[in-house]
Amino acid sequence: MSETPAPLLPGHLTMVDIPGPDLDADTAEYLARHQIRGVCLFGKNVQSAAQLRQLCGDLRRVMGPDALIALDHEGGAILRPTFWPFAPSAMLLGAADDVQLTEDVNAALARQMRSVGINWNFAPVLDVNVNPANPVIGERAYGADPALVTRHGRAALAGHARAGVAACAKHFPGHGDTSLDSHLALPSVRKDRAALEAEEFAPFRALLPVTPALMTAHIVYPDLDPAYPATLSRVILTDLLRGEWGYEGVVITDSMGMQAIDANYGRGEAAVLSLHAGADMVMALGRREVQEQTLQAIQGALDGTGLDHAALRRSRERLTALARQYPAEADPALDPAADAAFLRGAWAAGLATLGDPVAPRAGSAVTLVAHRSPQRENVSEAAADAETLARELGGLYDVHLVPFESPDELDWAAIRAAGRPVILATTARHRHPALVGVQPDLHVALYNPYAALDVQAPAVVTFGFRPEARAALLAWLSGDSAARGQLPFRA
């Protein structure tokens, strides 16, 4: 006699976020009442390792042993905890082009997560960043070559598996050739199927056998489906991914609160469309009322004829299998601080140059031009401010700081009139038109590596602004180390 399957509830297929660093009674009751099995953590949920371990334990007690607790823990600018050693960005690893290093860095990222009980990392990024103007991917990608992205993506997936955390490749089927940020608008990639196969699809398709989960892109690919973005497209998620390519892993949407979806479809309708398209889990982030709107819409579709119950039971089984293969159990024996020296070395391994930069003589007077107070933007954290950079460079030079809020306010004639070597440090996520063609003596690209293409000066490219990146820069400036990385895009 066959066993009757458990009732299918919206919470089984939904991931939410929670308000703060502790699991308050109201949120715990809400998660339990809806039988929500997935929570994505953000900076607002992170204070310390002990606090995070307590929060994850509380979440697991409420959601059960099959809980999925996720974090965007990519490396570089996309790291929420500030109390662990910082891992380098994907593009730095692409610049170093050492697949064992990439595997080991990703294993270190996974150990950090597992030490507190997080079992799902929304990484690696398998986007092939062929568009230098891409406003949201950039250094989050390994580079502009599909083969390079594939080999480092494979290494990243292996590192996560080795350390016991579920990886999630993103953003399927590819966010590397967009000029719009899907957090703010609905992008479109107008390539034919052959071009998509050669670039966007290549890493995802090659790595499907070793990819436990995929995250969808909120992007329209008109040659595949002119009506819906990938997240909502049955043509892409079911016909292509499941049918043609035979993928059996978990498919989760990107945040449905991003404007690409929310401003064009609405939360409830989009959630139902994504499940019908073939997603296993909807990421319903945001205020409680929009989360409940999503849950209610899914329930309405389950009560009617809008969703295939058998297909969604298979979705639930996939999610359960993922949670059981990678349980959300903290391992107190893991010490993330033990990886500090290794990660410092990893940042140094990918340091790259453009042109033939020459460091000013130690002890000389220099002018440093830098952003006074960079701000956090969407998924990325804020870079180092001008005073911090001046203080650190002050160990090598007599620094005269010229801070700016926007680069279009800079008077380059006056800056150069002082007669000192000029170092420009770019620390913004986005390239700025006011910097196109400017001519400092040395450009230090501490965030967006493509800024090195705008400034007419020899450049040192760190692919990130974290303390370890700045230490690698200082070692190069002082002559203690060489820049061995190669830019993983066309200069």
mmCIF file of C-alpha atoms in Angstrom, residues 146-457:
data_model
loop_
_atom_site.group_PDB
_atom_site.id
_atom_site.type_symbol
_atom_site.label_atom_id
_atom_site.label_comp_id
_atom_site.label_asym_id
_atom_site.label_seq_id
_atom_site.Cartn_x
_atom_site.Cartn_y
_atom_site.Cartn_z
ATOM 1 C CA PRO A 146 33.800 30.863 -21.312
ATOM 2 C CA ALA A 147 36.573 28.282 -20.974
ATOM 3 C CA LEU A 148 38.207 30.183 -18.097
ATOM 4 C CA VAL A 149 34.839 30.621 -16.349
ATOM 5 C CA THR A 150 34.100 26.915 -16.800
ATOM 6 C CA ARG A 151 37.354 25.647 -15.349
ATOM 7 C CA HIS A 152 37.237 27.993 -12.359
ATOM 8 C CA GLY A 153 33.532 27.357 -11.865
ATOM 9 C CA ARG A 154 34.291 23.648 -11.714
ATOM 10 C CA ALA A 155 36.991 24.286 -9.120
ATOM 11 C CA ALA A 156 34.654 26.486 -7.062
ATOM 12 C CA LEU A 157 31.951 23.808 -7.057
ATOM 13 C CA ALA A 158 34.527 21.207 -6.019
ATOM 14 C CA GLY A 159 35.712 23.406 -3.147
ATOM 15 C CA HIS A 160 32.196 23.791 -1.796
ATOM 16 C CA ALA A 161 31.482 20.082 -2.086
ATOM 17 C CA ARG A 162 34.762 19.222 -0.367
ATOM 18 C CA ALA A 163 33.921 21.470 2.589
ATOM 19 C CA GLY A 164 30.309 20.320 2.928
ATOM 20 C CA VAL A 165 28.245 23.326 1.790
ATOM 21 C CA ALA A 166 25.781 23.350 -1.109
ATOM 22 C CA ALA A 167 26.847 25.637 -3.936
ATOM 23 C CA CYS A 168 24.417 27.459 -6.211
ATOM 24 C CA ALA A 169 25.647 28.507 -9.646
ATOM 25 C CA LYS A 170 24.223 31.786 -10.904
ATOM 26 C CA HIS A 171 22.715 33.601 -12.788
ATOM 27 C CA PHE A 172 21.289 31.041 -15.222
ATOM 28 C CA PRO A 173 21.379 31.223 -18.203
ATOM 29 C CA GLY A 174 23.846 34.141 -18.024
ATOM 30 C CA HIS A 175 24.022 37.757 -16.798
ATOM 31 C CA GLY A 176 27.413 38.653 -18.273
ATOM 32 C CA ASP A 177 26.314 40.631 -21.327
ATOM 33 C CA THR A 178 23.844 43.100 -19.862
ATOM 34 C CA SER A 179 24.023 46.864 -19.571
ATOM 35 C CA LEU A 180 21.154 47.036 -17.047
ATOM 36 C CA ASP A 181 21.104 45.926 -13.407
ATOM 37 C CA SER A 182 18.184 43.543 -12.815
ATOM 38 C CA HIS A 183 17.899 44.950 -9.293
ATOM 39 C CA LEU A 184 16.663 48.135 -10.983
ATOM 40 C CA ALA A 185 15.284 47.196 -14.418
ATOM 41 C CA LEU A 186 14.490 44.250 -16.713
ATOM 42 C CA PRO A 187 17.508 43.520 -18.944
ATOM 43 C CA SER A 188 17.421 41.740 -22.289
ATOM 44 C CA VAL A 189 20.153 39.733 -24.023
ATOM 45 C CA ARG A 190 19.481 39.816 -27.753
ATOM 46 C CA LYS A 191 21.620 36.967 -29.030
ATOM 47 C CA ASP A 192 20.617 33.997 -31.131
ATOM 48 C CA ARG A 193 20.777 30.474 -29.794
ATOM 49 C CA ALA A 194 24.179 29.755 -31.358
ATOM 50 C CA ALA A 195 25.757 32.812 -29.710
ATOM 51 C CA LEU A 196 24.179 31.937 -26.355
ATOM 52 C CA GLU A 197 25.512 28.388 -26.615
ATOM 53 C CA ALA A 198 29.014 29.677 -27.282
ATOM 54 C CA GLU A 199 29.137 32.162 -24.406
ATOM 55 C CA GLU A 200 26.353 32.423 -21.803
ATOM 56 C CA PHE A 201 25.306 28.776 -21.765
ATOM 57 C CA ALA A 202 28.751 27.191 -21.954
ATOM 58 C CA PRO A 203 29.802 27.160 -18.258
ATOM 59 C CA PHE A 204 26.342 26.265 -16.983
ATOM 60 C CA ARG A 205 25.833 23.414 -19.435
ATOM 61 C CA ALA A 206 29.315 21.961 -18.941
ATOM 62 C CA LEU A 207 29.007 21.987 -15.154
ATOM 63 C CA LEU A 208 25.434 20.717 -14.713
ATOM 64 C CA PRO A 209 26.587 17.229 -13.587
ATOM 65 C CA VAL A 210 28.464 18.742 -10.617
ATOM 66 C CA THR A 211 26.072 21.613 -9.830
ATOM 67 C CA PRO A 212 23.694 20.922 -6.924
ATOM 68 C CA ALA A 213 21.642 24.082 -7.493
ATOM 69 C CA LEU A 214 21.120 26.902 -9.980
ATOM 70 C CA MET A 215 19.795 30.438 -9.464
ATOM 71 C CA THR A 216 17.805 31.997 -12.287
ATOM 72 C CA ALA A 217 18.419 35.330 -14.002
ATOM 73 C CA HIS A 218 15.723 37.994 -14.278
ATOM 74 C CA ILE A 219 16.629 38.571 -17.928
ATOM 75 C CA VAL A 220 14.701 38.226 -21.182
ATOM 76 C CA TYR A 221 16.387 36.186 -23.931
ATOM 77 C CA PRO A 222 14.113 36.944 -26.903
ATOM 78 C CA ASP A 223 15.534 34.211 -29.120
ATOM 79 C CA LEU A 224 14.502 31.653 -26.482
ATOM 80 C CA ASP A 225 11.355 33.223 -25.048
ATOM 81 C CA PRO A 226 10.255 36.712 -26.109
ATOM 82 C CA ALA A 227 7.468 36.793 -23.516
ATOM 83 C CA TYR A 228 9.127 36.065 -20.165
ATOM 84 C CA PRO A 229 12.467 36.482 -18.384
ATOM 85 C CA ALA A 230 14.287 33.241 -17.560
ATOM 86 C CA THR A 231 12.950 33.169 -13.990
ATOM 87 C CA LEU A 232 9.395 32.979 -15.313
ATOM 88 C CA SER A 233 10.049 31.071 -18.542
ATOM 89 C CA ARG A 234 8.876 27.490 -18.912
ATOM 90 C CA VAL A 235 10.683 27.395 -22.248
ATOM 91 C CA ILE A 236 13.996 28.022 -20.463
ATOM 92 C CA LEU A 237 13.582 26.278 -17.093
ATOM 93 C CA THR A 238 11.582 23.226 -18.145
ATOM 94 C CA ASP A 239 11.962 22.691 -21.886
ATOM 95 C CA LEU A 240 15.648 23.655 -22.096
ATOM 96 C CA LEU A 241 17.150 23.048 -18.653
ATOM 97 C CA ARG A 242 15.130 20.038 -17.478
ATOM 98 C CA GLY A 243 14.093 18.538 -20.810
ATOM 99 C CA GLU A 244 16.861 19.150 -23.327
ATOM 100 C CA TRP A 245 19.766 19.242 -20.868
ATOM 101 C CA GLY A 246 18.389 16.783 -18.290
ATOM 102 C CA TYR A 247 19.215 18.800 -15.168
ATOM 103 C CA GLU A 248 17.898 17.219 -11.958
ATOM 104 C CA GLY A 249 19.302 19.611 -9.353
ATOM 105 C CA VAL A 250 17.534 22.401 -7.477
ATOM 106 C CA VAL A 251 16.431 25.566 -9.275
ATOM 107 C CA ILE A 252 15.837 28.659 -7.127
ATOM 108 C CA THR A 253 14.810 32.097 -8.339
ATOM 109 C CA ASP A 254 16.849 35.191 -7.676
ATOM 110 C CA SER A 255 15.137 37.625 -5.315
ATOM 111 C CA MET A 256 11.618 38.340 -6.533
ATOM 112 C CA GLY A 257 11.889 41.767 -4.901
ATOM 113 C CA MET A 258 14.252 42.965 -7.624
ATOM 114 C CA GLN A 259 12.658 45.528 -9.893
ATOM 115 C CA ALA A 260 13.081 43.354 -12.991
ATOM 116 C CA ILE A 261 10.302 41.186 -11.531
ATOM 117 C CA ASP A 262 8.476 43.257 -8.929
ATOM 118 C CA ALA A 263 7.930 46.301 -11.151
ATOM 119 C CA ASN A 264 6.790 44.261 -14.149
ATOM 120 C CA TYR A 265 4.848 41.293 -12.794
ATOM 121 C CA GLY A 266 4.112 41.729 -9.094
ATOM 122 C CA ARG A 267 5.111 39.340 -6.331
ATOM 123 C CA GLY A 268 2.194 36.931 -6.260
ATOM 124 C CA GLU A 269 1.757 36.469 -9.996
ATOM 125 C CA ALA A 270 5.501 36.148 -10.520
ATOM 126 C CA ALA A 271 5.843 33.501 -7.806
ATOM 127 C CA VAL A 272 3.196 31.323 -9.441
ATOM 128 C CA LEU A 273 4.703 31.877 -12.888
ATOM 129 C CA SER A 274 8.168 30.867 -11.661
ATOM 130 C CA LEU A 275 6.900 27.612 -10.140
ATOM 131 C CA HIS A 276 4.932 26.855 -13.296
ATOM 132 C CA ALA A 277 8.071 27.611 -15.306
ATOM 133 C CA GLY A 278 10.020 24.970 -13.411
ATOM 134 C CA ALA A 279 11.630 26.659 -10.411
ATOM 135 C CA ASP A 280 11.718 24.572 -7.242
ATOM 136 C CA MET A 281 11.921 27.456 -4.777
ATOM 137 C CA VAL A 282 10.793 31.090 -4.878
ATOM 138 C CA MET A 283 12.963 33.653 -3.111
ATOM 139 C CA ALA A 284 10.294 35.864 -1.540
ATOM 140 C CA LEU A 285 12.401 38.561 0.112
ATOM 141 C CA GLY A 286 11.212 41.803 1.647
ATOM 142 C CA ARG A 287 8.551 43.013 4.036
ATOM 143 C CA ARG A 288 6.303 40.496 5.761
ATOM 144 C CA GLU A 289 3.294 41.625 3.735
ATOM 145 C CA VAL A 290 4.995 40.863 0.394
ATOM 146 C CA GLN A 291 6.156 37.498 1.703
ATOM 147 C CA GLU A 292 2.581 36.694 2.690
ATOM 148 C CA GLN A 293 1.367 37.929 -0.675
ATOM 149 C CA THR A 294 3.646 35.350 -2.284
ATOM 150 C CA LEU A 295 2.491 32.563 0.022
ATOM 151 C CA GLN A 296 -1.164 33.396 -0.575
ATOM 152 C CA ALA A 297 -0.742 33.469 -4.349
ATOM 153 C CA ILE A 298 0.964 30.080 -4.346
ATOM 154 C CA GLN A 299 -1.742 28.636 -2.115
ATOM 155 C CA GLY A 300 -4.417 29.986 -4.449
ATOM 156 C CA ALA A 301 -2.711 28.353 -7.414
ATOM 157 C CA LEU A 302 -2.381 25.074 -5.514
ATOM 158 C CA ASP A 303 -6.072 25.177 -4.645
ATOM 159 C CA GLY A 304 -6.977 25.773 -8.301
ATOM 160 C CA THR A 305 -5.478 24.375 -11.478
ATOM 161 C CA GLY A 306 -2.577 26.774 -11.917
ATOM 162 C CA LEU A 307 0.185 24.461 -10.707
ATOM 163 C CA ASP A 308 1.208 20.844 -11.239
ATOM 164 C CA HIS A 309 1.155 19.186 -7.805
ATOM 165 C CA ALA A 310 3.232 16.202 -8.927
ATOM 166 C CA ALA A 311 5.947 18.462 -10.322
ATOM 167 C CA LEU A 312 6.013 20.509 -7.127
ATOM 168 C CA ARG A 313 6.270 17.396 -4.988
ATOM 169 C CA ARG A 314 9.369 16.566 -7.014
ATOM 170 C CA SER A 315 10.584 20.090 -6.245
ATOM 171 C CA ARG A 316 10.075 19.453 -2.546
ATOM 172 C CA GLU A 317 11.990 16.190 -2.854
ATOM 173 C CA ARG A 318 14.897 17.955 -4.543
ATOM 174 C CA LEU A 319 15.023 20.566 -1.784
ATOM 175 C CA THR A 320 14.874 17.875 0.893
ATOM 176 C CA ALA A 321 17.671 15.951 -0.774
ATOM 177 C CA LEU A 322 19.835 19.091 -0.915
ATOM 178 C CA ALA A 323 19.271 19.835 2.776
ATOM 179 C CA ARG A 324 20.050 16.248 3.770
ATOM 180 C CA GLN A 325 23.212 16.111 1.708
ATOM 181 C CA TYR A 326 24.352 19.436 3.206
ATOM 182 C CA PRO A 327 22.767 19.705 6.682
ATOM 183 C CA ALA A 328 22.560 23.081 8.415
ATOM 184 C CA GLU A 329 24.620 21.991 11.399
ATOM 185 C CA ALA A 330 27.359 24.179 12.844
ATOM 186 C CA ASP A 331 30.805 22.619 13.174
ATOM 187 C CA PRO A 332 32.476 24.300 16.165
ATOM 188 C CA ALA A 333 35.773 22.582 15.320
ATOM 189 C CA LEU A 334 36.183 24.824 12.263
ATOM 190 C CA ASP A 335 38.190 28.014 12.849
ATOM 191 C CA PRO A 336 37.904 30.498 9.952
ATOM 192 C CA ALA A 337 40.838 32.470 11.367
ATOM 193 C CA ALA A 338 43.075 29.539 10.433
ATOM 194 C CA ASP A 339 42.634 30.485 6.766
ATOM 195 C CA ALA A 340 43.727 34.113 7.212
ATOM 196 C CA ALA A 341 47.293 33.719 5.908
ATOM 197 C CA PHE A 342 46.150 31.554 3.012
ATOM 198 C CA LEU A 343 43.536 34.111 1.912
ATOM 199 C CA ARG A 344 46.047 36.967 2.138
ATOM 200 C CA GLY A 345 48.251 35.011 -0.228
ATOM 201 C CA ALA A 346 45.324 34.342 -2.539
ATOM 202 C CA TRP A 347 44.652 38.077 -2.909
ATOM 203 C CA ALA A 348 48.319 38.656 -3.762
ATOM 204 C CA ALA A 349 48.335 35.860 -6.373
ATOM 205 C CA GLY A 350 45.958 37.670 -8.728
ATOM 206 C CA LEU A 351 47.292 41.226 -8.531
ATOM 207 C CA ALA A 352 47.575 42.434 -12.133
ATOM 208 C CA THR A 353 48.865 45.434 -14.067
ATOM 209 C CA LEU A 354 47.925 47.311 -17.214
ATOM 210 C CA GLY A 355 50.664 49.228 -18.985
ATOM 211 C CA ASP A 356 53.948 49.404 -17.129
ATOM 212 C CA PRO A 357 53.182 50.974 -13.757
ATOM 213 C CA VAL A 358 56.067 52.192 -11.657
ATOM 214 C CA ALA A 359 55.719 52.713 -7.939
ATOM 215 C CA PRO A 360 56.766 56.113 -6.586
ATOM 216 C CA ARG A 361 60.002 56.045 -4.620
ATOM 217 C CA ALA A 362 59.505 55.096 -0.989
ATOM 218 C CA GLY A 363 59.527 58.142 1.274
ATOM 219 C CA SER A 364 58.642 60.556 -1.527
ATOM 220 C CA ALA A 365 55.746 63.000 -1.472
ATOM 221 C CA VAL A 366 52.700 61.928 -3.509
ATOM 222 C CA THR A 367 49.201 63.221 -4.153
ATOM 223 C CA LEU A 368 46.465 60.660 -3.538
ATOM 224 C CA VAL A 369 43.125 61.291 -5.269
ATOM 225 C CA ALA A 370 40.378 59.091 -3.785
ATOM 226 C CA HIS A 371 36.662 58.937 -3.020
ATOM 227 C CA ARG A 372 35.934 60.483 0.371
ATOM 228 C CA SER A 373 33.235 58.031 1.468
ATOM 229 C CA PRO A 374 32.145 55.249 -0.916
ATOM 230 C CA GLN A 375 28.627 53.964 -0.282
ATOM 231 C CA ARG A 376 27.154 50.486 -0.292
ATOM 232 C CA GLU A 377 25.232 49.681 -3.494
ATOM 233 C CA ASN A 378 22.682 46.857 -3.799
ATOM 234 C CA VAL A 379 24.490 43.540 -3.401
ATOM 235 C CA SER A 380 27.952 45.001 -2.787
ATOM 236 C CA GLU A 381 29.519 46.432 0.348
ATOM 237 C CA ALA A 382 31.182 49.843 0.612
ATOM 238 C CA ALA A 383 34.834 50.208 -0.354
ATOM 239 C CA ALA A 384 37.610 51.772 1.711
ATOM 240 C CA ASP A 385 37.343 55.554 2.166
ATOM 241 C CA ALA A 386 39.952 58.148 1.230
ATOM 242 C CA GLU A 387 41.237 58.673 4.777
ATOM 243 C CA THR A 388 41.839 54.932 5.213
ATOM 244 C CA LEU A 389 43.761 54.736 1.950
ATOM 245 C CA ALA A 390 45.819 57.834 2.830
ATOM 246 C CA ARG A 391 46.669 56.414 6.228
ATOM 247 C CA GLU A 392 47.799 53.101 4.757
ATOM 248 C CA LEU A 393 49.848 54.705 1.994
ATOM 249 C CA GLY A 394 51.310 56.977 4.638
ATOM 250 C CA GLY A 395 53.467 54.063 5.737
ATOM 251 C CA LEU A 396 55.341 54.398 2.445
ATOM 252 C CA TYR A 397 54.896 58.007 1.330
ATOM 253 C CA ASP A 398 54.321 61.568 2.432
ATOM 254 C CA VAL A 399 50.678 61.608 1.298
ATOM 255 C CA HIS A 400 48.797 64.751 0.277
ATOM 256 C CA LEU A 401 45.169 63.695 0.051
ATOM 257 C CA VAL A 402 42.679 65.111 -2.468
ATOM 258 C CA PRO A 403 39.349 63.536 -1.500
ATOM 259 C CA PHE A 404 36.256 63.828 -3.699
ATOM 260 C CA GLU A 405 32.582 62.975 -3.485
ATOM 261 C CA SER A 406 32.169 62.807 -7.264
ATOM 262 C CA PRO A 407 35.070 62.671 -9.748
ATOM 263 C CA ASP A 408 33.518 65.348 -11.945
ATOM 264 C CA GLU A 409 34.402 67.927 -9.274
ATOM 265 C CA LEU A 410 38.157 67.309 -9.628
ATOM 266 C CA ASP A 411 40.429 70.025 -11.018
ATOM 267 C CA TRP A 412 43.169 67.955 -12.621
ATOM 268 C CA ALA A 413 45.217 70.970 -13.705
ATOM 269 C CA ALA A 414 45.426 72.147 -10.102
ATOM 270 C CA ILE A 415 46.184 68.634 -8.859
ATOM 271 C CA ARG A 416 49.090 68.271 -11.255
ATOM 272 C CA ALA A 417 50.351 71.792 -10.588
ATOM 273 C CA ALA A 418 51.583 70.715 -7.170
ATOM 274 C CA GLY A 419 54.355 68.804 -8.925
ATOM 275 C CA ARG A 420 54.024 65.592 -6.941
ATOM 276 C CA PRO A 421 53.408 62.147 -8.500
ATOM 277 C CA VAL A 422 49.639 61.642 -8.615
ATOM 278 C CA ILE A 423 48.049 58.357 -7.566
ATOM 279 C CA LEU A 424 44.370 57.938 -8.452
ATOM 280 C CA ALA A 425 42.541 55.262 -6.453
ATOM 281 C CA THR A 426 39.184 54.167 -7.909
ATOM 282 C CA THR A 427 36.939 52.544 -5.326
ATOM 283 C CA ALA A 428 33.502 52.702 -6.951
ATOM 284 C CA ARG A 429 31.419 49.804 -8.129
ATOM 285 C CA HIS A 430 30.565 51.682 -11.342
ATOM 286 C CA ARG A 431 32.839 53.318 -13.898
ATOM 287 C CA HIS A 432 32.434 57.094 -14.062
ATOM 288 C CA PRO A 433 32.519 59.127 -17.298
ATOM 289 C CA ALA A 434 34.401 61.954 -15.568
ATOM 290 C CA LEU A 435 37.419 59.650 -15.240
ATOM 291 C CA VAL A 436 37.626 58.786 -18.930
ATOM 292 C CA GLY A 437 40.917 60.120 -20.234
ATOM 293 C CA VAL A 438 42.291 61.550 -16.972
ATOM 294 C CA GLN A 439 46.057 61.216 -16.595
ATOM 295 C CA PRO A 440 47.434 60.538 -13.128
ATOM 296 C CA ASP A 441 50.894 59.016 -12.872
ATOM 297 C CA LEU A 442 49.564 55.798 -11.396
ATOM 298 C CA HIS A 443 46.054 54.348 -11.281
ATOM 299 C CA VAL A 444 45.138 51.935 -8.509
ATOM 300 C CA ALA A 445 41.905 50.125 -9.461
ATOM 301 C CA LEU A 446 40.638 48.952 -6.085
ATOM 302 C CA TYR A 447 37.157 47.881 -7.140
ATOM 303 C CA ASN A 448 35.819 47.823 -10.713
ATOM 304 C CA PRO A 449 38.724 46.446 -12.763
ATOM 305 C CA TYR A 450 37.301 47.891 -15.972
ATOM 306 C CA ALA A 451 38.010 51.384 -14.638
ATOM 307 C CA ALA A 452 41.579 50.671 -15.744
ATOM 308 C CA LEU A 453 40.307 50.966 -19.333
ATOM 309 C CA ASP A 454 39.074 54.533 -18.737
ATOM 310 C CA VAL A 455 42.038 56.183 -17.057
ATOM 311 C CA GLN A 456 45.003 57.026 -19.266
ATOM 312 C CA ALA A 457 47.685 55.848 -16.890
#
